[in-house]
Amino acid sequence: MAINSVIIVGAGPAGLLLAVLLSQLQPRPHITILDAAPTLDGAPRATHYGPPAIQLFRKAGILAEIRRDGYMPERICWRKLNGERICGYDRSLMHDNGLDGDGLTVYWVGRLCALLERELKSRSGISVQWGSKVVALKSGLASTDVEATVVAETSDGSTITHTADYVIGCDGGNSTVRRLMFGPRNFPGHSWDVQVMATNTMYDFDQFGWEDTQFVIHPEHWYMAARIGAHPDPKQNIWRISYGELPGLSAEELMARQEMKFEKMLPGHPKPEQYKVLNKSPYRVHQRCVDKMRMARVLLAADAAHLCNPFGGLGLTGGIVDKWHELINPISTANIRRLFQQDPEKVLEEDEYMRLVKQAETDLELSRELQNASNELLYDYTQHYHRPRPQARGVPEIAKL
Ligand SMILES: Cc1cc2nc3c(=O)[nH]c(=O)nc-3n(C[C@H](O)[C@H](O)[C@H](O)COP(=O)(O)OP(=O)(O)OC[C@H]3O[C@@H](n4cnc5c(N)ncnc54)[C@H](O)[C@@H]3O)c2cc1C
């Protein structure tokens, strides 16, 4: 039996992408997206997407536009705070013979969401309802339920119930759907004892010979600086600068410390008039994953189901392909630990991965192998789907999802 209707809670990148992919089913289900916010979220978050996400963007029919307006970074390295290069990759190696067709691409998540929203508007049977905050689940969690019903509070204070074959919680790290499924505290994992400040900043890193992405290893001033736009004038280039901060500081205190942090950690020790911060936002960082992503008619996806720290760009990429325990958690944990728990002077001896990256600088086959590692995330989950038995009336064809 076909899926007739789906409610997606959350119009972030995961919810919008899921809606586009679901809209490709035949017959197309009726899709309702409910989002608590008045409009798309503009906070500085995902920018880098690895091959697994790129393949889904292709499937959704949006890759050409992403590649036209985004860019593919070529050089990635690790540095000491004084700027000295420790080791790195040359991604242009992967461009050989079109092998990098699914390669790492930079595209702001705000643009990605706007593109997906536009795509959805061009299709019938899909409604995006802003200012609709899901607050309760009336049905859908019992194995006998044949549909799922949510209650949403609208911006004018009224409540509306929505019913569909399935409800999918794509409502982010603070997911209400997850709390309604498993209770307020049941999100296994841990939170890091550090905070992260993410900024989009115009600063001329090119004058220092910096590469497309660098991870700076230092016990206090650890950070990532990644070019997120390819402007011909280096002074106009926008960089994602994400840095570690002390635990326990309020959002206001973190905001106020940004100028001091930039002066201490960035090459050239710039004063505020030498750069322009376009936006900035503090984040707590977590490694968490639910025990299961489905109860009867209610499902979870992406950040609502699992979280990781942002170093290595595995959040959304991992969120839409779901191999959290085997890959996303261990790799992203190693990525952030390396930045503040390794001694930059000894990292090449003590960190096996850094040693391999160094070796790969002169061993191009090894370099290709290491850079291809994120392809391991690619996994065809449909092989585990249960096809409906013909006599089981009322069981929808999950296999097509
Ligand atoms: C600094 C930073 C950098 C990052 N960089 C990368 C990167 O380079 N690559 C990468 O892959 N990932 C990255 N990530 C992670 C990535 O941004 C997230 O994984 C991604 O945004 C998650 O998308 P989502 O749709 O699951 O959730 P969200 O983007 O959080 O969207 C959730 C939506 O649900 C809505 N919502 C919440 N509660 C309700 C409710 N009760 N009812 C209705 N709607 C609700 C919200 O308004 C929001 O629109 C980064 C994250 C951070 C913080």
Short mmCIF file of C-alpha atoms and ligand atoms in Angstrom, two decimals:
data_model
loop_
_atom_site.label_atom_id
_atom_site.label_comp_id
_atom_site.label_asym_id
_atom_site.label_seq_id
_atom_site.Cartn_x
_atom_site.Cartn_y
_atom_site.Cartn_z
CA MET A 1 0.00 0.00 0.00
CA ALA A 2 1.38 3.41 -0.91
CA ILE A 3 2.17 6.14 1.59
CA ASN A 4 -0.58 8.74 1.21
CA SER A 5 0.56 11.43 3.58
CA VAL A 6 3.54 12.45 5.70
CA ILE A 7 4.00 15.20 8.26
CA ILE A 8 7.56 16.45 8.56
CA VAL A 9 8.27 18.42 11.73
CA GLY A 10 11.04 20.94 11.02
CA ALA A 11 11.95 22.83 7.85
CA GLY A 12 15.70 22.70 8.40
CA PRO A 13 17.95 21.17 5.73
CA ALA A 14 17.02 17.60 6.72
CA GLY A 15 13.25 18.15 6.68
CA LEU A 16 13.32 20.06 3.40
CA LEU A 17 15.59 17.53 1.67
CA LEU A 18 13.45 14.67 2.92
CA ALA A 19 10.36 16.40 1.51
CA VAL A 20 12.01 16.76 -1.91
CA LEU A 21 13.03 13.07 -1.91
CA LEU A 22 9.58 11.93 -0.74
CA SER A 23 7.96 14.03 -3.44
CA GLN A 24 9.71 11.78 -6.00
CA LEU A 25 7.62 8.77 -4.90
CA GLN A 26 4.87 7.65 -7.24
CA PRO A 27 2.13 8.27 -6.35
CA ARG A 28 3.37 11.39 -4.57
CA PRO A 29 2.25 11.49 -0.92
CA HIS A 30 0.73 14.66 0.48
CA ILE A 31 3.52 16.29 2.49
CA THR A 32 2.97 18.82 5.27
CA ILE A 33 6.02 20.51 6.79
CA LEU A 34 5.48 22.26 10.11
CA ASP A 35 8.12 24.63 11.45
CA ALA A 36 8.01 26.61 14.69
CA ALA A 37 10.08 29.50 13.28
CA PRO A 38 8.62 32.31 11.16
CA THR A 39 11.09 31.61 8.34
CA LEU A 40 14.30 29.76 7.38
CA ASP A 41 17.10 29.73 9.98
CA GLY A 42 20.03 32.01 8.98
CA ALA A 43 22.51 30.93 11.71
CA PRO A 44 26.06 30.06 10.61
CA ARG A 45 26.02 26.27 10.50
CA ALA A 46 26.72 23.63 7.85
CA THR A 47 28.90 24.63 4.91
CA HIS A 48 30.85 21.50 3.86
CA TYR A 49 29.23 18.38 2.44
CA GLY A 50 31.03 15.12 1.73
CA PRO A 51 30.26 12.52 -0.97
CA PRO A 52 27.31 10.82 0.78
CA ALA A 53 25.42 14.13 0.99
CA ILE A 54 26.44 15.07 -2.55
CA GLN A 55 24.89 11.86 -3.90
CA LEU A 56 21.61 12.71 -2.18
CA PHE A 57 21.71 16.27 -3.54
CA ARG A 58 22.12 14.75 -7.01
CA LYS A 59 19.17 12.44 -6.38
CA ALA A 60 17.11 15.44 -5.27
CA GLY A 61 17.97 17.24 -8.53
CA ILE A 62 19.74 20.18 -6.84
CA LEU A 63 23.43 19.34 -7.32
CA ALA A 64 23.93 21.40 -10.49
CA GLU A 65 22.84 24.61 -8.73
CA ILE A 66 24.93 23.78 -5.64
CA ARG A 67 28.01 23.24 -7.80
CA ARG A 68 27.33 26.44 -9.78
CA ASP A 69 27.09 28.67 -6.70
CA GLY A 70 29.26 26.72 -4.26
CA TYR A 71 32.85 25.62 -4.70
CA MET A 72 35.06 22.57 -4.19
CA PRO A 73 37.94 23.21 -1.80
CA GLU A 74 41.35 21.96 -2.88
CA ARG A 75 43.75 22.30 0.02
CA ILE A 76 43.14 21.28 3.61
CA CYS A 77 45.77 21.32 6.35
CA TRP A 78 46.54 21.33 10.07
CA ARG A 79 48.66 24.12 11.54
CA LYS A 80 50.24 25.31 14.78
CA LEU A 81 48.99 28.56 16.31
CA ASN A 82 51.97 30.44 14.84
CA GLY A 83 50.72 29.39 11.37
CA GLU A 84 53.37 26.71 10.78
CA ARG A 85 51.90 23.97 8.58
CA ILE A 86 51.97 20.49 10.13
CA CYS A 87 50.50 18.37 7.32
CA GLY A 88 47.63 18.42 4.83
CA TYR A 89 45.83 17.19 1.76
CA ASP A 90 45.58 18.32 -1.80
CA ARG A 91 42.04 17.55 -2.91
CA SER A 92 42.78 18.48 -6.52
CA LEU A 93 44.31 14.99 -6.75
CA MET A 94 40.78 13.70 -6.57
CA HIS A 95 39.66 15.67 -9.61
CA ASP A 96 41.45 13.16 -11.88
CA ASN A 97 39.25 11.61 -14.51
CA GLY A 98 36.10 13.01 -12.94
CA LEU A 99 36.63 10.82 -9.84
CA ASP A 100 35.68 13.76 -7.69
CA GLY A 101 32.16 13.93 -9.11
CA ASP A 102 30.80 13.42 -5.61
CA GLY A 103 33.60 15.40 -3.99
CA LEU A 104 33.46 17.67 -0.97
CA THR A 105 31.52 20.82 -1.81
CA VAL A 106 31.07 24.06 0.10
CA TYR A 107 27.63 25.67 0.06
CA TRP A 108 26.03 27.59 2.92
CA VAL A 109 23.24 25.75 4.64
CA GLY A 110 21.05 28.87 4.46
CA ARG A 111 21.35 28.79 0.67
CA LEU A 112 20.75 25.07 0.63
CA CYS A 113 17.51 25.53 2.56
CA ALA A 114 16.37 28.38 0.29
CA LEU A 115 17.10 26.22 -2.76
CA LEU A 116 15.17 23.27 -1.31
CA GLU A 117 12.24 25.51 -0.34
CA ARG A 118 12.12 26.87 -3.91
CA GLU A 119 12.22 23.34 -5.26
CA LEU A 120 9.28 22.35 -3.05
CA LYS A 121 7.21 25.35 -4.15
CA SER A 122 7.39 24.10 -7.72
CA ARG A 123 5.73 20.79 -6.76
CA SER A 124 2.09 20.19 -5.98
CA GLY A 125 0.76 18.54 -2.83
CA ILE A 126 3.39 20.00 -0.51
CA SER A 127 2.67 22.62 2.11
CA VAL A 128 5.24 24.37 4.30
CA GLN A 129 3.61 25.95 7.36
CA TRP A 130 5.85 28.41 9.19
CA GLY A 131 4.97 29.48 12.74
CA SER A 132 3.60 25.99 13.55
CA LYS A 133 5.24 24.58 16.65
CA VAL A 134 4.54 20.93 17.35
CA VAL A 135 3.79 20.49 21.04
CA ALA A 136 2.10 17.09 21.34
CA LEU A 137 1.60 13.72 19.66
CA LYS A 138 -1.96 12.48 19.94
CA SER A 139 -1.39 9.15 18.22
CA GLY A 140 1.20 7.23 16.25
CA LEU A 141 3.39 5.68 18.95
CA ALA A 142 1.36 2.51 19.56
CA SER A 143 2.00 -0.46 17.27
CA THR A 144 -1.74 -0.66 16.61
CA ASP A 145 -1.97 2.97 15.40
CA VAL A 146 -2.78 3.26 11.70
CA GLU A 147 -1.91 6.94 11.54
CA ALA A 148 -0.10 9.64 13.52
CA THR A 149 -1.53 12.92 14.79
CA VAL A 150 0.39 15.95 16.03
CA VAL A 151 -0.82 19.10 17.74
CA ALA A 152 0.79 22.35 16.62
CA GLU A 153 0.60 25.79 18.20
CA THR A 154 0.41 28.52 15.57
CA SER A 155 1.84 32.01 15.80
CA ASP A 156 -1.64 33.50 16.49
CA GLY A 157 -1.95 31.30 19.61
CA SER A 158 -4.40 28.76 18.23
CA THR A 159 -3.76 25.01 18.10
CA ILE A 160 -4.27 22.83 15.04
CA THR A 161 -4.13 19.04 14.76
CA HIS A 162 -2.60 17.39 11.72
CA THR A 163 -2.91 13.71 10.85
CA ALA A 164 -0.93 11.61 8.35
CA ASP A 165 0.28 8.07 7.73
CA TYR A 166 3.63 9.02 9.27
CA VAL A 167 5.19 11.81 11.31
CA ILE A 168 8.93 12.39 10.86
CA GLY A 169 10.73 14.52 13.43
CA CYS A 170 13.36 16.63 11.67
CA ASP A 171 13.15 19.23 14.40
CA GLY A 172 16.84 19.47 15.27
CA GLY A 173 18.95 18.86 18.36
CA ASN A 174 16.26 20.02 20.81
CA SER A 175 13.65 17.88 19.07
CA THR A 176 10.19 17.94 20.60
CA VAL A 177 9.23 14.80 18.66
CA ARG A 178 12.17 12.94 20.24
CA ARG A 179 11.09 14.07 23.74
CA LEU A 180 7.53 12.98 23.05
CA MET A 181 8.81 9.56 21.90
CA PHE A 182 11.38 8.84 24.59
CA GLY A 183 10.92 11.36 27.41
CA PRO A 184 12.86 14.57 28.10
CA ARG A 185 16.21 13.06 29.10
CA ASN A 186 16.58 10.04 26.89
CA PHE A 187 19.23 11.10 24.37
CA PRO A 188 22.22 8.80 25.05
CA GLY A 189 25.74 10.22 24.72
CA HIS A 190 27.62 13.14 26.19
CA SER A 191 28.10 16.90 25.87
CA TRP A 192 31.60 18.30 25.44
CA ASP A 193 33.07 20.38 28.22
CA VAL A 194 33.84 23.11 25.68
CA GLN A 195 31.69 25.49 23.68
CA VAL A 196 32.12 26.47 20.06
CA MET A 197 31.71 29.92 18.57
CA ALA A 198 30.93 29.85 14.83
CA THR A 199 31.39 33.01 12.77
CA ASN A 200 31.22 33.97 9.11
CA THR A 201 33.97 36.55 8.69
CA MET A 202 35.56 38.56 5.88
CA TYR A 203 39.31 38.47 6.43
CA ASP A 204 42.25 38.22 4.08
CA PHE A 205 43.83 34.88 5.02
CA ASP A 206 45.37 34.64 1.54
CA GLN A 207 47.99 37.27 2.44
CA PHE A 208 49.43 34.66 4.84
CA GLY A 209 49.36 31.87 2.23
CA TRP A 210 46.60 30.03 4.08
CA GLU A 211 44.79 27.19 2.35
CA ASP A 212 41.09 26.53 1.76
CA THR A 213 40.64 24.89 5.17
CA GLN A 214 42.90 24.76 8.20
CA PHE A 215 42.55 23.18 11.59
CA VAL A 216 44.70 24.92 14.18
CA ILE A 217 45.89 22.69 17.04
CA HIS A 218 46.37 24.44 20.38
CA PRO A 219 45.22 23.69 23.95
CA GLU A 220 43.49 27.07 24.32
CA HIS A 221 43.16 28.82 20.95
CA TRP A 222 42.11 25.87 18.76
CA TYR A 223 40.04 26.64 15.73
CA MET A 224 39.08 25.97 12.15
CA ALA A 225 39.30 28.59 9.39
CA ALA A 226 37.63 27.51 6.15
CA ARG A 227 37.02 29.55 3.01
CA ILE A 228 33.28 29.40 2.36
CA GLY A 229 33.14 31.55 -0.76
CA ALA A 230 35.48 31.75 -3.73
CA HIS A 231 35.60 35.52 -4.36
CA PRO A 232 38.31 36.70 -6.80
CA ASP A 233 39.26 39.53 -4.41
CA PRO A 234 40.82 37.86 -1.31
CA LYS A 235 39.69 40.78 0.87
CA GLN A 236 36.08 39.98 -0.02
CA ASN A 237 36.38 36.31 0.78
CA ILE A 238 34.18 34.95 3.54
CA TRP A 239 35.60 32.42 5.96
CA ARG A 240 33.97 30.19 8.53
CA ILE A 241 36.01 30.69 11.67
CA SER A 242 34.86 28.26 14.39
CA TYR A 243 36.81 28.22 17.62
CA GLY A 244 36.75 26.54 20.99
CA GLU A 245 35.64 28.47 24.04
CA LEU A 246 35.57 27.96 27.80
CA PRO A 247 32.69 26.07 29.36
CA GLY A 248 30.32 27.95 31.65
CA LEU A 249 30.36 31.32 29.84
CA SER A 250 27.02 32.86 28.88
CA ALA A 251 26.15 33.64 25.26
CA GLU A 252 26.73 37.36 25.95
CA GLU A 253 30.16 36.68 27.44
CA LEU A 254 31.11 34.52 24.46
CA MET A 255 30.01 37.22 22.02
CA ALA A 256 31.98 39.85 23.92
CA ARG A 257 35.19 37.76 23.86
CA GLN A 258 35.22 37.34 20.07
CA GLU A 259 37.44 40.38 19.31
CA MET A 260 39.99 39.32 21.92
CA LYS A 261 39.99 35.74 20.59
CA PHE A 262 40.52 36.85 16.97
CA GLU A 263 43.41 39.12 17.95
CA LYS A 264 45.09 36.31 19.89
CA MET A 265 44.57 33.46 17.45
CA LEU A 266 44.27 34.64 13.82
CA PRO A 267 47.35 35.15 11.64
CA GLY A 268 48.33 38.84 11.67
CA HIS A 269 46.59 39.31 15.08
CA PRO A 270 43.97 41.61 13.53
CA LYS A 271 42.10 44.44 15.24
CA PRO A 272 38.33 44.61 14.60
CA GLU A 273 38.70 47.19 11.80
CA GLN A 274 40.76 44.67 9.81
CA TYR A 275 37.96 42.13 9.43
CA LYS A 276 34.19 42.09 9.22
CA VAL A 277 32.11 39.58 11.14
CA LEU A 278 28.92 38.93 9.16
CA ASN A 279 27.33 36.70 11.77
CA LYS A 280 28.33 34.76 14.82
CA SER A 281 26.67 32.28 17.09
CA PRO A 282 27.75 30.21 20.11
CA TYR A 283 26.99 26.47 20.28
CA ARG A 284 27.21 23.74 22.87
CA VAL A 285 28.58 20.59 21.28
CA HIS A 286 27.39 17.03 21.81
CA GLN A 287 27.91 13.43 20.72
CA ARG A 288 24.50 11.81 21.11
CA CYS A 289 22.35 9.23 19.34
CA VAL A 290 18.93 7.78 20.12
CA ASP A 291 18.61 4.03 20.69
CA LYS A 292 16.07 3.74 17.90
CA MET A 293 14.82 6.08 15.23
CA ARG A 294 11.30 4.76 14.84
CA MET A 295 8.33 3.94 17.04
CA ALA A 296 5.34 2.70 15.05
CA ARG A 297 4.20 5.67 12.92
CA VAL A 298 6.70 8.21 14.25
CA LEU A 299 10.29 8.51 13.00
CA LEU A 300 13.31 10.71 13.68
CA ALA A 301 15.94 11.98 11.25
CA ALA A 302 19.20 13.97 11.27
CA ASP A 303 19.95 16.18 14.34
CA ALA A 304 16.71 15.12 16.03
CA ALA A 305 18.16 11.58 16.10
CA HIS A 306 21.89 12.16 16.48
CA LEU A 307 24.38 14.94 17.06
CA CYS A 308 28.12 15.33 16.63
CA ASN A 309 30.56 18.22 16.95
CA PRO A 310 30.97 20.28 13.76
CA PHE A 311 34.70 19.66 13.11
CA GLY A 312 35.00 17.67 9.92
CA GLY A 313 31.60 18.67 8.55
CA LEU A 314 29.88 15.43 9.49
CA GLY A 315 26.68 16.75 11.09
CA LEU A 316 24.29 17.09 8.20
CA THR A 317 26.29 14.77 5.95
CA GLY A 318 26.05 12.09 8.65
CA GLY A 319 22.54 13.12 9.53
CA ILE A 320 21.16 12.24 6.15
CA VAL A 321 22.99 8.94 5.79
CA ASP A 322 22.89 7.61 9.38
CA LYS A 323 26.03 5.61 10.19
CA TRP A 324 26.53 7.33 13.50
CA HIS A 325 27.97 4.64 15.79
CA GLU A 326 30.42 3.13 13.30
CA LEU A 327 31.73 6.30 11.64
CA ILE A 328 30.28 9.71 12.52
CA ASN A 329 30.85 9.48 16.27
CA PRO A 330 34.43 8.08 16.26
CA ILE A 331 35.65 10.30 13.40
CA SER A 332 34.12 13.55 14.64
CA THR A 333 35.30 12.79 18.21
CA ALA A 334 38.87 12.28 16.97
CA ASN A 335 38.60 15.50 14.91
CA ILE A 336 37.72 17.75 17.87
CA ARG A 337 40.03 16.00 20.39
CA ARG A 338 42.99 16.46 18.05
CA LEU A 339 42.46 20.23 18.09
CA PHE A 340 42.80 20.79 21.82
CA GLN A 341 44.13 17.59 23.39
CA GLN A 342 47.15 17.03 21.14
CA ASP A 343 50.46 18.78 21.56
CA PRO A 344 51.08 20.48 18.18
CA GLU A 345 54.80 19.82 18.59
CA LYS A 346 54.28 16.05 18.98
CA VAL A 347 51.13 15.48 16.93
CA LEU A 348 52.98 13.88 14.01
CA GLU A 349 54.47 11.27 16.34
CA GLU A 350 51.49 10.65 18.59
CA ASP A 351 48.48 10.87 16.28
CA GLU A 352 48.35 7.98 13.82
CA TYR A 353 46.01 9.83 11.44
CA MET A 354 48.27 12.91 11.29
CA ARG A 355 51.23 10.64 10.63
CA LEU A 356 49.36 9.10 7.69
CA VAL A 357 48.35 12.52 6.32
CA LYS A 358 52.01 13.57 6.46
CA GLN A 359 53.09 10.39 4.69
CA ALA A 360 50.36 10.94 2.09
CA GLU A 361 51.91 14.27 1.10
CA THR A 362 54.50 12.28 -0.87
CA ASP A 363 52.45 9.12 -1.44
CA LEU A 364 49.63 10.15 -3.74
CA GLU A 365 47.92 6.75 -3.70
CA LEU A 366 47.71 6.90 0.09
CA SER A 367 46.41 10.47 -0.15
CA ARG A 368 43.61 9.34 -2.48
CA GLU A 369 42.80 6.45 -0.17
CA LEU A 370 42.56 8.68 2.90
CA GLN A 371 40.48 11.26 1.10
CA ASN A 372 38.12 8.59 -0.14
CA ALA A 373 37.51 7.39 3.41
CA SER A 374 34.27 9.38 3.75
CA ASN A 375 32.80 7.19 0.99
CA GLU A 376 32.50 4.53 3.68
CA LEU A 377 29.50 6.49 4.90
CA LEU A 378 27.68 5.52 1.74
CA TYR A 379 25.39 2.67 2.58
CA ASP A 380 22.27 1.37 0.95
CA TYR A 381 19.79 1.09 3.79
CA THR A 382 17.03 -0.06 1.49
CA GLN A 383 18.57 -3.55 1.66
CA HIS A 384 17.13 -3.79 5.19
CA TYR A 385 13.64 -2.59 4.35
CA HIS A 386 10.84 -5.08 4.84
CA ARG A 387 8.62 -5.39 1.85
CA PRO A 388 4.96 -5.58 2.84
CA ARG A 389 3.34 -8.98 2.79
CA PRO A 390 0.38 -8.91 0.42
CA GLN A 391 -2.06 -10.01 3.14
CA ALA A 392 -0.88 -7.32 5.62
CA ARG A 393 -3.42 -4.70 4.69
CA GLY A 394 -2.72 -1.26 6.03
CA VAL A 395 1.08 -1.71 6.15
CA PRO A 396 2.53 0.96 3.84
CA GLU A 397 5.31 0.32 1.42
CA ILE A 398 8.27 1.50 3.49
CA ALA A 399 10.55 -0.12 0.92
CA LYS A 400 10.04 2.87 -1.35
CA LEU A 401 11.30 5.34 1.25
C1 LIG B 1 28.89 25.67 13.69
C2 LIG B 1 28.35 24.49 12.95
C3 LIG B 1 28.93 24.11 11.76
C4 LIG B 1 28.44 22.99 11.07
N1 LIG B 1 29.05 22.63 9.92
C5 LIG B 1 28.60 21.54 9.26
C6 LIG B 1 29.17 21.19 8.01
O1 LIG B 1 30.07 21.87 7.51
N2 LIG B 1 28.67 20.09 7.38
C7 LIG B 1 27.65 19.34 7.91
O2 LIG B 1 27.25 18.33 7.28
N3 LIG B 1 27.07 19.68 9.07
C8 LIG B 1 27.52 20.76 9.76
N4 LIG B 1 26.91 21.15 10.90
C9 LIG B 1 25.72 20.41 11.37
C10 LIG B 1 24.47 20.81 10.60
O3 LIG B 1 24.32 22.23 10.58
C11 LIG B 1 23.27 20.16 11.22
O4 LIG B 1 23.50 18.76 11.27
C12 LIG B 1 22.01 20.44 10.41
O5 LIG B 1 21.70 21.82 10.42
C13 LIG B 1 20.85 19.67 11.01
O6 LIG B 1 19.73 19.87 10.23
P1 LIG B 1 18.29 19.47 10.75
O7 LIG B 1 17.38 19.80 9.64
O8 LIG B 1 18.33 18.10 11.32
O9 LIG B 1 18.03 20.40 12.03
P2 LIG B 1 17.95 22.01 12.13
O10 LIG B 1 18.81 22.65 11.10
O11 LIG B 1 18.23 22.32 13.57
O12 LIG B 1 16.44 22.34 11.81
C14 LIG B 1 15.41 22.01 12.70
C15 LIG B 1 14.17 22.80 12.33
O13 LIG B 1 13.11 22.35 13.18
C16 LIG B 1 12.36 23.47 13.64
N5 LIG B 1 11.74 23.08 14.91
C17 LIG B 1 12.33 22.87 16.10
N6 LIG B 1 11.41 22.50 17.03
C18 LIG B 1 10.20 22.46 16.38
C19 LIG B 1 8.88 22.14 16.79
N7 LIG B 1 8.59 21.78 18.07
N8 LIG B 1 7.88 22.22 15.89
C20 LIG B 1 8.14 22.59 14.60
N9 LIG B 1 9.39 22.92 14.16
C21 LIG B 1 10.42 22.84 15.04
C22 LIG B 1 13.40 24.58 13.76
O14 LIG B 1 12.77 25.87 13.69
C23 LIG B 1 14.32 24.31 12.56
O15 LIG B 1 13.89 25.00 11.41
C24 LIG B 1 27.36 22.25 11.61
C25 LIG B 1 26.75 22.66 12.80
C26 LIG B 1 27.24 23.76 13.47
C27 LIG B 1 26.60 24.17 14.75
#
